[in-house]
Amino acid sequence: MLLEFVRTHTVPEPVPFVPEITLWQADEPIALWEQTEAAGVEQPPPFWAFAWAGGQALARYVLDHPDLVSGRSVLDLATGSGLVAVAAALRGAAPVTANDIDPLSLAAAAMNAELNAVRVETVEADLLDAAPDAFRVILAGDVFYSREMAGRVLPFLRRATDAGCLVLVGDPGRAYLPSEGLVERATYDIPVVESLESVPIRRTTVWQVLG
């Protein structure tokens, strides 16, 4: 049922800034967003149906720097479409775990892994209170979009760094991005869905989180 929902509302298309990767993406993003909101159930917004700027930047960075993930265990936190997980798997990371609390997100991530012929494990859980040391690399795109999310995710990422993980985040200047404890690794101008972002291009930075 979940797979069918994703398939019904998306089409396979290359990611604008990462054309090596094809994702199931919504061709009418606002209509899908409105349909999800109108469902009247406890359903998160369809973040899984779009290639967000932070994820595109992280995926690009991982593809261009395979030594960061090759042969290492990787967690794609709040995976959305699974874009970053797919990029890590394409560059030899293993195992790769795509994590989200939305079952539709994980259905999309599984479909996108299959579409790109890579292996990605999916975990439906809130991991932010868990120990992060099961992974060598943690990747998180567009996770600072709300005060509540930032307040929970930042301590998790800091603990991961303290445990020896490489932690990278992709962020296009969201309101709750922390102002310190980050080192810039790359900056890109990312094509985005204008109807969602109000602009066609977002300058997006890949940051390394310090402990």
One Martini backbone bead per residue (centre of mass of N, CA, C, O) as a GRO file, in nm:
protein
  211
    1MET     BB    1   0.058   0.062  -0.022
    2LEU     BB    2   0.297   0.256   0.007
    3LEU     BB    3   0.424   0.206  -0.268
    4GLU     BB    4   0.173   0.289  -0.430
    5PHE     BB    5   0.159   0.581  -0.334
    6VAL     BB    6   0.430   0.670  -0.442
    7ARG     BB    7   0.382   0.582  -0.740
    8THR     BB    8   0.124   0.765  -0.787
    9HIS     BB    9   0.283   1.060  -0.688
   10THR     BB   10   0.529   0.975  -0.880
   11VAL     BB   11   0.842   1.023  -1.063
   12PRO     BB   12   1.113   0.942  -1.243
   13GLU     BB   13   1.400   1.156  -1.163
   14PRO     BB   14   1.647   1.350  -1.183
   15VAL     BB   15   1.868   1.517  -0.997
   16PRO     BB   16   1.968   1.826  -1.055
   17PHE     BB   17   2.261   1.815  -0.878
   18VAL     BB   18   2.231   1.473  -0.908
   19PRO     BB   19   2.217   1.300  -1.199
   20GLU     BB   20   2.313   1.010  -1.103
   21ILE     BB   21   2.032   1.038  -0.960
   22THR     BB   22   1.720   0.869  -0.916
   23LEU     BB   23   1.385   0.978  -0.834
   24TRP     BB   24   1.093   0.976  -0.668
   25GLN     BB   25   0.886   1.249  -0.783
   26ALA     BB   26   0.696   1.519  -0.763
   27ASP     BB   27   0.509   1.693  -1.020
   28GLU     BB   28   0.291   1.807  -0.782
   29PRO     BB   29   0.367   1.937  -0.491
   30ILE     BB   30   0.121   2.099  -0.385
   31ALA     BB   31  -0.095   1.883  -0.424
   32LEU     BB   32   0.032   1.675  -0.233
   33TRP     BB   33   0.042   1.848   0.020
   34GLU     BB   34  -0.265   1.904   0.035
   35GLN     BB   35  -0.355   1.608   0.044
   36THR     BB   36  -0.214   1.538   0.309
   37GLU     BB   37  -0.358   1.755   0.487
   38ALA     BB   38  -0.661   1.652   0.405
   39ALA     BB   39  -0.669   1.361   0.541
   40GLY     BB   40  -0.696   1.384   0.873
   41VAL     BB   41  -0.416   1.271   0.970
   42GLU     BB   42  -0.121   1.143   1.113
   43GLN     BB   43   0.070   1.311   0.871
   44PRO     BB   44   0.337   1.389   0.735
   45PRO     BB   45   0.489   1.558   0.531
   46PRO     BB   46   0.615   1.512   0.188
   47PHE     BB   47   0.945   1.502   0.199
   48TRP     BB   48   0.994   1.239   0.008
   49ALA     BB   49   0.908   1.398  -0.284
   50PHE     BB   50   1.187   1.560  -0.252
   51ALA     BB   51   1.481   1.755  -0.340
   52TRP     BB   52   1.652   1.892  -0.115
   53ALA     BB   53   1.908   2.101  -0.066
   54GLY     BB   54   2.066   1.950   0.159
   55GLY     BB   55   2.067   1.674   0.016
   56GLN     BB   56   2.206   1.757  -0.245
   57ALA     BB   57   2.468   1.856  -0.117
   58LEU     BB   58   2.549   1.593   0.026
   59ALA     BB   59   2.547   1.410  -0.220
   60ARG     BB   60   2.763   1.561  -0.377
   61TYR     BB   61   2.988   1.538  -0.164
   62VAL     BB   62   2.997   1.229  -0.149
   63LEU     BB   63   3.052   1.171  -0.449
   64ASP     BB   64   3.326   1.360  -0.445
   65HIS     BB   65   3.396   1.198  -0.142
   66PRO     BB   66   3.432   0.870  -0.097
   67ASP     BB   67   3.636   0.844   0.151
   68LEU     BB   68   3.420   0.915   0.378
   69VAL     BB   69   3.237   0.622   0.323
   70SER     BB   70   3.406   0.398   0.241
   71GLY     BB   71   3.347   0.116   0.440
   72ARG     BB   72   3.116   0.259   0.603
   73SER     BB   73   2.897   0.341   0.840
   74VAL     BB   74   2.565   0.480   0.762
   75LEU     BB   75   2.360   0.765   0.853
   76ASP     BB   76   2.039   0.876   0.742
   77LEU     BB   77   1.892   1.141   0.877
   78ALA     BB   78   1.602   1.215   0.790
   79THR     BB   79   1.580   1.105   0.479
   80GLY     BB   80   1.317   1.094   0.318
   81SER     BB   81   1.406   0.984   0.002
   82GLY     BB   82   1.724   0.873   0.027
   83LEU     BB   83   1.949   1.028  -0.124
   84VAL     BB   84   2.199   1.010   0.069
   85ALA     BB   85   2.206   0.705   0.094
   86VAL     BB   86   2.252   0.647  -0.203
   87ALA     BB   87   2.519   0.798  -0.231
   88ALA     BB   88   2.675   0.629  -0.026
   89ALA     BB   89   2.633   0.354  -0.165
   90LEU     BB   90   2.771   0.436  -0.436
   91ARG     BB   91   3.051   0.485  -0.246
   92GLY     BB   92   3.069   0.212  -0.043
   93ALA     BB   93   2.885   0.203   0.177
   94ALA     BB   94   2.882  -0.013   0.486
   95PRO     BB   95   2.622   0.019   0.609
   96VAL     BB   96   2.303   0.162   0.510
   97THR     BB   97   2.095   0.399   0.689
   98ALA     BB   98   1.751   0.479   0.677
   99ASN     BB   99   1.593   0.741   0.865
  100ASP     BB  100   1.252   0.752   1.001
  101ILE     BB  101   0.902   0.830   1.102
  102ASP     BB  102   0.809   0.782   0.803
  103PRO     BB  103   0.684   0.531   0.611
  104LEU     BB  104   0.689   0.675   0.334
  105SER     BB  105   0.985   0.744   0.333
  106LEU     BB  106   1.086   0.443   0.341
  107ALA     BB  107   0.952   0.358   0.084
  108ALA     BB  108   1.102   0.559  -0.096
  109ALA     BB  109   1.390   0.472  -0.022
  110ALA     BB  110   1.363   0.183  -0.126
  111MET     BB  111   1.289   0.259  -0.418
  112ASN     BB  112   1.548   0.432  -0.470
  113ALA     BB  113   1.750   0.210  -0.428
  114GLU     BB  114   1.646   0.025  -0.652
  115LEU     BB  115   1.669   0.234  -0.886
  116ASN     BB  116   2.006   0.249  -0.810
  117ALA     BB  117   2.130  -0.030  -0.726
  118VAL     BB  118   2.110  -0.037  -0.399
  119ARG     BB  119   2.187  -0.077  -0.050
  120VAL     BB  120   1.921  -0.012   0.194
  121GLU     BB  121   1.841   0.046   0.512
  122THR     BB  122   1.546   0.057   0.724
  123VAL     BB  123   1.434   0.294   0.993
  124GLU     BB  124   1.157   0.316   1.215
  125ALA     BB  125   1.258   0.592   1.417
  126ASP     BB  126   1.354   0.753   1.715
  127LEU     BB  127   1.709   0.835   1.761
  128LEU     BB  128   1.773   1.101   1.946
  129ASP     BB  129   1.808   0.916   2.231
  130ALA     BB  130   2.030   0.758   2.120
  131ALA     BB  131   2.304   0.595   2.049
  132PRO     BB  132   2.549   0.693   1.787
  133ASP     BB  133   2.794   0.452   1.779
  134ALA     BB  134   2.698   0.262   1.523
  135PHE     BB  135   2.846   0.493   1.356
  136ARG     BB  136   3.079   0.660   1.142
  137VAL     BB  137   2.844   0.809   0.975
  138ILE     BB  138   2.658   1.124   0.969
  139LEU     BB  139   2.369   1.231   0.783
  140ALA     BB  140   2.210   1.571   0.742
  141GLY     BB  141   1.923   1.704   0.584
  142ASP     BB  142   1.727   1.951   0.669
  143VAL     BB  143   1.700   1.972   1.024
  144PHE     BB  144   1.662   2.313   1.080
  145TYR     BB  145   1.330   2.396   1.047
  146SER     BB  146   1.297   2.381   1.368
  147ARG     BB  147   1.316   2.425   1.699
  148GLU     BB  148   1.250   2.137   1.791
  149MET     BB  149   1.441   1.982   1.604
  150ALA     BB  150   1.704   2.126   1.679
  151GLY     BB  151   1.691   2.061   1.991
  152ARG     BB  152   1.734   1.743   1.927
  153VAL     BB  153   1.957   1.704   1.700
  154LEU     BB  154   2.213   1.844   1.806
  155PRO     BB  155   2.288   1.661   2.048
  156PHE     BB  156   2.317   1.408   1.878
  157LEU     BB  157   2.548   1.512   1.694
  158ARG     BB  158   2.746   1.576   1.922
  159ARG     BB  159   2.765   1.289   2.036
  160ALA     BB  160   2.873   1.164   1.778
  161THR     BB  161   3.135   1.320   1.768
  162ASP     BB  162   3.236   1.230   2.052
  163ALA     BB  163   3.227   0.914   1.938
  164GLY     BB  164   3.377   0.953   1.631
  165CYS     BB  165   3.201   1.079   1.427
  166LEU     BB  166   3.108   1.172   1.117
  167VAL     BB  167   2.948   1.498   1.077
  168LEU     BB  168   2.701   1.590   0.831
  169VAL     BB  169   2.550   1.889   0.697
  170GLY     BB  170   2.269   2.019   0.513
  171ASP     BB  171   2.225   2.384   0.451
  172PRO     BB  172   2.009   2.678   0.341
  173GLY     BB  173   1.954   2.869   0.596
  174ARG     BB  174   1.803   2.792   0.829
  175ALA     BB  175   1.678   2.929   1.119
  176TYR     BB  176   1.815   2.676   1.320
  177LEU     BB  177   2.098   2.709   1.265
  178PRO     BB  178   2.381   2.696   1.403
  179SER     BB  179   2.641   2.942   1.490
  180GLU     BB  180   2.813   2.703   1.618
  181GLY     BB  181   3.019   2.417   1.569
  182LEU     BB  182   3.106   2.472   1.262
  183VAL     BB  183   3.236   2.346   0.942
  184GLU     BB  184   3.314   2.435   0.634
  185ARG     BB  185   3.317   2.236   0.318
  186ALA     BB  186   3.069   2.344   0.130
  187THR     BB  187   2.932   2.532  -0.159
  188TYR     BB  188   2.606   2.567  -0.319
  189ASP     BB  189   2.393   2.594  -0.605
  190ILE     BB  190   2.055   2.494  -0.571
  191PRO     BB  191   1.808   2.341  -0.721
  192VAL     BB  192   1.459   2.414  -0.675
  193VAL     BB  193   1.133   2.423  -0.568
  194GLU     BB  194   0.968   2.713  -0.603
  195SER     BB  195   0.687   2.647  -0.467
  196LEU     BB  196   0.847   2.584  -0.186
  197GLU     BB  197   1.102   2.816  -0.176
  198SER     BB  198   1.055   3.092  -0.368
  199VAL     BB  199   1.307   2.977  -0.525
  200PRO     BB  200   1.531   2.833  -0.765
  201ILE     BB  201   1.779   2.905  -0.566
  202ARG     BB  202   2.008   2.759  -0.318
  203ARG     BB  203   2.230   2.830  -0.088
  204THR     BB  204   2.448   2.556   0.014
  205THR     BB  205   2.578   2.388   0.306
  206VAL     BB  206   2.850   2.198   0.419
  207TRP     BB  207   2.875   2.063   0.745
  208GLN     BB  208   3.078   2.019   1.027
  209VAL     BB  209   3.047   1.868   1.331
  210LEU     BB  210   3.124   1.956   1.648
  211GLY     BB  211   3.187   1.878   1.995
   0.00000   0.00000   0.00000
